[in-house]
């Protein structure tokens, strides 16, 4: 196996976190993967992975080498695409990440269309309610909700969402409608430990922020569960507007204190900073961007 192939094997083992899963992804035997890594370590004179009977963990030297390998293989791919032509059909593997509920509602349809259009592509969809280290975890494309920090990623804005308070009509009929954030201290609250969980809820009045420390009666691990609890009449919860768009439209939930909402949060499609964007990445971003910009839930003017 040549050095280029060994580097591909090394990157796949690091991304998959194991030799067997890397072998399945590459269509090779487990012994072939083991020999490739052993040969690479021998040539480099360093240990790239720590192996036990149950786990494979990348070493500090391996992690540093992985950054360079990603860059080198990315440049080789870009060079190949430049020679074969920009109109060449995408082929290979793509790793995509997004928040859990957003991924299920708005990214999966794009992935499905992408796989139908490009039969030589495979996709890993990592739907997680945390900020993923795109370089460290081998992610090609991500969807981020909220302000972006300064970093080595490129971004394309595709919409925006609001942080909203909602409750069921039944709950509001029983408990009354809060007229200001301070009224929430008299209400039953439901909180979700997902994403950027905080024991405080922020509001805006006359361009000034107001923070209220909450004492939820029910705390759950996902936004889905918090929304279901609110629909069942258990209290008021705070979620993002896209997460309850259908429930608001069907009157299962009502907005609460919407005049106190903070400014909308932008939605971006992001990818790693690169001189030449691979065809497979560019094609997916273009497809998903068109779908999200045409979604009235995320872009009201698209309605």
Short mmCIF file of C-alpha atoms in Angstrom, two decimals:
data_model
loop_
_atom_site.label_atom_id
_atom_site.label_comp_id
_atom_site.label_asym_id
_atom_site.label_seq_id
_atom_site.Cartn_x
_atom_site.Cartn_y
_atom_site.Cartn_z
CA UNK A 1 0.00 0.00 0.00
CA UNK A 2 1.48 3.39 -1.02
CA UNK A 3 1.85 6.34 1.33
CA UNK A 4 -1.23 8.11 -0.05
CA UNK A 5 -3.38 5.04 0.65
CA UNK A 6 -1.87 4.67 4.10
CA UNK A 7 -2.77 8.27 4.89
CA UNK A 8 -6.34 7.63 3.75
CA UNK A 9 -6.50 4.59 6.02
CA UNK A 10 -5.04 6.57 8.93
CA UNK A 11 -7.59 9.40 8.53
CA UNK A 12 -10.48 6.93 8.27
CA UNK A 13 -9.41 5.04 11.41
CA UNK A 14 -9.18 8.37 13.26
CA UNK A 15 -12.61 9.47 12.03
CA UNK A 16 -14.27 6.12 12.71
CA UNK A 17 -12.55 5.54 16.03
CA UNK A 18 -11.75 1.94 15.23
CA UNK A 19 -10.07 -0.44 12.81
CA UNK A 20 -13.12 -2.60 12.06
CA UNK A 21 -15.41 0.32 11.23
CA UNK A 22 -12.67 1.89 9.07
CA UNK A 23 -12.30 -1.43 7.21
CA UNK A 24 -16.05 -1.51 6.50
CA UNK A 25 -16.05 2.08 5.26
CA UNK A 26 -13.06 1.53 2.98
CA UNK A 27 -14.09 -1.93 1.80
CA UNK A 28 -10.87 -3.50 3.09
CA UNK A 29 -10.15 -6.34 5.50
CA UNK A 30 -9.34 -5.59 9.14
CA UNK A 31 -5.85 -7.15 8.78
CA UNK A 32 -5.15 -4.86 5.80
CA UNK A 33 -6.05 -1.83 7.94
CA UNK A 34 -3.80 -3.05 10.75
CA UNK A 35 -0.87 -3.62 8.36
CA UNK A 36 -1.29 -0.16 6.80
CA UNK A 37 -1.23 1.60 10.18
CA UNK A 38 1.70 -0.50 11.43
CA UNK A 39 3.67 0.26 8.26
CA UNK A 40 2.92 3.98 8.54
CA UNK A 41 3.99 4.06 12.20
CA UNK A 42 7.17 2.19 11.32
CA UNK A 43 8.05 4.64 8.55
CA UNK A 44 7.30 7.68 10.73
CA UNK A 45 8.95 6.27 13.83
CA UNK A 46 6.01 7.30 16.08
CA UNK A 47 2.93 5.65 17.53
CA UNK A 48 -0.25 7.06 15.97
CA UNK A 49 -2.83 5.11 17.98
CA UNK A 50 -3.03 3.55 21.41
CA UNK A 51 -4.74 0.18 21.02
CA UNK A 52 -6.47 -1.99 23.60
CA UNK A 53 -8.84 -4.91 23.11
CA UNK A 54 -11.78 -2.49 23.35
CA UNK A 55 -10.60 0.95 22.27
CA UNK A 56 -8.47 2.74 19.71
CA UNK A 57 -7.35 6.22 20.73
CA UNK A 58 -5.25 8.61 18.71
CA UNK A 59 -1.99 9.75 20.34
CA UNK A 60 -0.86 13.35 20.67
CA UNK A 61 1.58 12.83 17.79
CA UNK A 62 -1.20 11.19 15.78
CA UNK A 63 -3.53 14.14 16.35
CA UNK A 64 -0.90 16.57 15.05
CA UNK A 65 -0.24 14.34 12.06
CA UNK A 66 -3.98 14.08 11.37
CA UNK A 67 -4.29 17.84 10.83
CA UNK A 68 -1.58 17.72 8.17
CA UNK A 69 -3.03 14.59 6.57
CA UNK A 70 -6.45 16.24 6.21
CA UNK A 71 -4.87 19.27 4.58
CA UNK A 72 -2.71 17.19 2.22
CA UNK A 73 -5.52 14.87 1.13
CA UNK A 74 -7.83 17.86 0.69
CA UNK A 75 -5.30 19.56 -1.57
CA UNK A 76 -4.86 16.37 -3.59
CA UNK A 77 -8.61 16.10 -4.04
CA UNK A 78 -8.81 19.74 -5.10
CA UNK A 79 -5.97 19.24 -7.59
CA UNK A 80 -7.70 16.19 -9.08
CA UNK A 81 -10.94 18.12 -9.44
CA UNK A 82 -9.16 21.04 -11.08
CA UNK A 83 -7.76 18.68 -13.72
CA UNK A 84 -10.90 16.62 -14.32
CA UNK A 85 -13.08 19.69 -14.49
CA UNK A 86 -15.42 21.60 -12.21
CA UNK A 87 -18.46 19.85 -13.71
CA UNK A 88 -17.34 16.39 -12.60
CA UNK A 89 -20.03 14.65 -10.52
CA UNK A 90 -19.32 14.49 -6.78
CA UNK A 91 -18.04 11.17 -5.51
CA UNK A 92 -16.67 9.99 -2.19
CA UNK A 93 -17.71 10.56 1.41
CA UNK A 94 -19.24 13.61 3.14
CA UNK A 95 -19.64 14.26 6.87
CA UNK A 96 -22.41 16.68 7.84
CA UNK A 97 -23.39 18.02 11.27
CA UNK A 98 -26.36 20.00 12.60
CA UNK A 99 -28.38 20.39 15.82
CA UNK A 100 -30.56 17.32 16.46
CA UNK A 101 -34.03 18.70 15.73
CA UNK A 102 -32.88 21.03 12.96
CA UNK A 103 -31.06 18.13 11.35
CA UNK A 104 -34.12 15.91 11.40
CA UNK A 105 -36.52 18.58 10.14
CA UNK A 106 -34.42 20.56 7.68
CA UNK A 107 -31.10 18.84 6.85
CA UNK A 108 -32.22 15.24 6.29
CA UNK A 109 -34.43 16.19 3.31
CA UNK A 110 -31.38 17.86 1.72
CA UNK A 111 -29.20 14.81 2.40
CA UNK A 112 -31.84 12.55 0.85
CA UNK A 113 -32.00 14.69 -2.32
CA UNK A 114 -28.19 14.86 -2.46
CA UNK A 115 -27.79 11.07 -2.27
CA UNK A 116 -30.47 10.57 -4.93
CA UNK A 117 -28.76 13.03 -7.27
CA UNK A 118 -25.22 11.74 -6.68
CA UNK A 119 -25.20 7.93 -6.42
CA UNK A 120 -21.40 7.77 -5.93
CA UNK A 121 -21.61 9.68 -2.63
CA UNK A 122 -21.97 8.40 0.93
CA UNK A 123 -22.87 10.61 3.91
CA UNK A 124 -22.40 10.53 7.69
CA UNK A 125 -24.98 12.74 9.43
CA UNK A 126 -23.91 13.83 12.92
CA UNK A 127 -26.95 15.46 14.55
CA UNK A 128 -25.75 16.70 17.94
CA UNK A 129 -26.81 19.49 20.27
CA UNK A 130 -23.26 20.72 20.78
CA UNK A 131 -20.73 22.67 18.75
CA UNK A 132 -18.69 20.13 16.79
CA UNK A 133 -14.97 20.63 16.22
CA UNK A 134 -15.13 20.37 12.44
CA UNK A 135 -11.42 19.86 11.87
CA UNK A 136 -10.87 17.56 14.83
CA UNK A 137 -13.92 15.41 14.06
CA UNK A 138 -13.48 15.32 10.30
CA UNK A 139 -16.68 17.23 9.45
CA UNK A 140 -17.03 18.71 5.97
CA UNK A 141 -20.22 20.79 6.33
CA UNK A 142 -22.13 22.04 9.37
CA UNK A 143 -25.23 24.05 10.21
CA UNK A 144 -24.78 26.53 13.05
CA UNK A 145 -27.52 28.52 14.78
CA UNK A 146 -26.37 31.70 16.53
CA UNK A 147 -23.55 34.18 16.16
CA UNK A 148 -20.34 32.68 14.78
CA UNK A 149 -17.03 33.15 16.57
CA UNK A 150 -14.01 34.24 14.58
CA UNK A 151 -12.48 31.00 13.33
CA UNK A 152 -11.09 29.23 10.29
CA UNK A 153 -14.45 28.45 8.72
CA UNK A 154 -16.40 29.88 5.85
CA UNK A 155 -20.09 30.62 6.32
CA UNK A 156 -23.17 31.23 4.19
CA UNK A 157 -26.24 32.71 5.90
CA UNK A 158 -29.42 30.84 4.98
CA UNK A 159 -32.00 32.14 7.45
CA UNK A 160 -32.73 33.08 11.02
CA UNK A 161 -34.83 31.88 13.95
CA UNK A 162 -36.17 33.38 17.17
CA UNK A 163 -35.96 32.21 20.76
CA UNK A 164 -39.62 31.95 21.81
CA UNK A 165 -41.71 31.08 24.87
CA UNK A 166 -44.68 28.82 24.26
CA UNK A 167 -47.45 27.13 26.21
CA UNK A 168 -50.61 25.22 25.38
CA UNK A 169 -53.96 27.03 25.21
CA UNK A 170 -55.18 24.74 28.02
CA UNK A 171 -52.34 25.75 30.33
CA UNK A 172 -52.85 29.47 29.62
CA UNK A 173 -56.59 29.16 30.25
CA UNK A 174 -55.89 27.52 33.63
CA UNK A 175 -52.93 29.61 34.77
CA UNK A 176 -53.35 32.92 32.97
CA UNK A 177 -51.16 34.70 30.40
CA UNK A 178 -47.95 36.31 31.71
CA UNK A 179 -47.67 39.98 30.78
CA UNK A 180 -44.00 40.50 31.67
CA UNK A 181 -40.99 38.25 32.35
CA UNK A 182 -41.39 38.79 36.10
CA UNK A 183 -44.80 37.08 35.88
CA UNK A 184 -43.01 33.84 35.01
CA UNK A 185 -42.08 33.41 38.68
CA UNK A 186 -45.76 32.58 39.26
CA UNK A 187 -45.90 30.01 36.43
CA UNK A 188 -44.83 26.41 35.92
CA UNK A 189 -41.75 26.27 33.68
CA UNK A 190 -40.24 23.47 31.59
CA UNK A 191 -36.55 23.58 30.62
CA UNK A 192 -34.45 21.48 28.26
CA UNK A 193 -30.80 20.62 28.94
CA UNK A 194 -29.93 20.83 25.25
CA UNK A 195 -27.51 23.07 23.36
CA UNK A 196 -26.50 26.15 25.34
CA UNK A 197 -28.57 25.32 28.44
CA UNK A 198 -28.74 28.10 30.99
CA UNK A 199 -30.62 28.44 34.28
CA UNK A 200 -31.51 31.97 33.17
CA UNK A 201 -33.76 33.23 30.37
CA UNK A 202 -32.92 36.50 28.64
CA UNK A 203 -35.38 39.06 27.33
CA UNK A 204 -35.11 42.45 25.62
CA UNK A 205 -37.02 45.58 26.56
CA UNK A 206 -36.31 49.01 25.07
CA UNK A 207 -33.07 47.67 23.56
CA UNK A 208 -31.82 46.53 26.97
CA UNK A 209 -31.31 42.94 28.08
CA UNK A 210 -33.20 41.59 31.06
CA UNK A 211 -32.21 38.25 32.66
CA UNK A 212 -34.52 36.11 34.75
CA UNK A 213 -33.22 33.18 36.76
CA UNK A 214 -35.68 30.33 36.32
CA UNK A 215 -36.73 27.49 38.60
CA UNK A 216 -38.26 24.90 36.29
CA UNK A 217 -40.63 22.34 37.71
CA UNK A 218 -39.64 19.93 34.94
CA UNK A 219 -36.20 19.65 33.31
CA UNK A 220 -35.70 17.31 30.34
CA UNK A 221 -32.76 16.35 28.16
CA UNK A 222 -34.12 17.30 24.74
CA UNK A 223 -36.12 20.06 23.08
CA UNK A 224 -38.51 17.44 21.70
CA UNK A 225 -39.44 16.42 25.25
CA UNK A 226 -39.85 20.02 26.42
CA UNK A 227 -42.17 20.75 23.50
CA UNK A 228 -44.22 17.62 24.20
CA UNK A 229 -44.51 18.61 27.86
CA UNK A 230 -45.76 22.06 26.87
CA UNK A 231 -48.31 20.57 24.45
CA UNK A 232 -49.54 18.35 27.31
CA UNK A 233 -50.20 21.47 29.36
CA UNK A 234 -47.39 21.05 31.89
CA UNK A 235 -46.12 24.62 31.63
CA UNK A 236 -44.24 27.25 29.64
CA UNK A 237 -41.04 26.34 27.82
CA UNK A 238 -38.44 28.18 25.75
CA UNK A 239 -37.34 26.81 22.37
CA UNK A 240 -36.38 28.06 18.92
CA UNK A 241 -39.15 29.16 16.58
CA UNK A 242 -38.46 26.53 13.90
CA UNK A 243 -38.90 23.77 16.50
CA UNK A 244 -42.54 24.69 17.16
CA UNK A 245 -43.59 26.19 13.80
CA UNK A 246 -46.08 23.40 13.05
CA UNK A 247 -47.42 23.37 16.64
CA UNK A 248 -48.07 27.12 16.50
CA UNK A 249 -49.72 26.83 13.09
CA UNK A 250 -52.02 24.05 14.38
CA UNK A 251 -52.78 25.95 17.62
CA UNK A 252 -51.35 23.22 19.84
CA UNK A 253 -49.13 25.94 21.31
CA UNK A 254 -49.38 29.72 21.69
CA UNK A 255 -46.60 32.30 21.85
CA UNK A 256 -46.00 33.94 25.22
CA UNK A 257 -44.23 37.29 25.84
CA UNK A 258 -43.30 37.58 22.16
CA UNK A 259 -42.96 41.37 22.52
CA UNK A 260 -40.03 40.69 24.88
CA UNK A 261 -38.12 38.46 22.46
CA UNK A 262 -34.42 38.96 21.86
CA UNK A 263 -33.12 39.68 18.31
CA UNK A 264 -33.27 36.72 15.88
CA UNK A 265 -30.41 34.24 15.66
CA UNK A 266 -28.76 33.71 12.26
CA UNK A 267 -28.50 30.28 10.64
CA UNK A 268 -25.31 29.57 8.68
CA UNK A 269 -24.03 26.69 6.61
CA UNK A 270 -20.34 26.44 7.46
CA UNK A 271 -17.37 24.52 6.10
CA UNK A 272 -13.67 24.42 6.81
CA UNK A 273 -11.52 27.19 5.39
CA UNK A 274 -9.89 25.87 2.24
CA UNK A 275 -8.33 27.40 -0.83
CA UNK A 276 -10.30 25.10 -3.12
CA UNK A 277 -13.71 23.84 -1.99
CA UNK A 278 -14.16 20.19 -3.08
CA UNK A 279 -16.91 19.54 -5.61
CA UNK A 280 -18.76 17.25 -3.18
CA UNK A 281 -18.86 20.01 -0.54
CA UNK A 282 -19.82 22.77 -2.94
CA UNK A 283 -22.64 20.68 -4.44
CA UNK A 284 -24.12 19.87 -1.03
CA UNK A 285 -23.91 23.47 0.21
CA UNK A 286 -25.59 24.78 -2.94
CA UNK A 287 -28.41 22.22 -2.67
CA UNK A 288 -29.02 22.71 1.07
CA UNK A 289 -28.71 26.49 0.83
CA UNK A 290 -31.40 26.67 -1.84
CA UNK A 291 -33.76 24.52 0.24
CA UNK A 292 -33.23 26.45 3.49
CA UNK A 293 -33.50 29.89 1.88
CA UNK A 294 -36.81 28.81 0.34
CA UNK A 295 -38.21 27.66 3.70
CA UNK A 296 -40.78 30.13 5.08
CA UNK A 297 -40.14 28.90 8.63
CA UNK A 298 -36.56 30.12 8.40
CA UNK A 299 -37.07 32.96 5.91
CA UNK A 300 -40.57 34.50 6.30
CA UNK A 301 -40.09 36.58 3.15
CA UNK A 302 -39.80 33.32 1.18
CA UNK A 303 -43.48 32.57 1.84
#
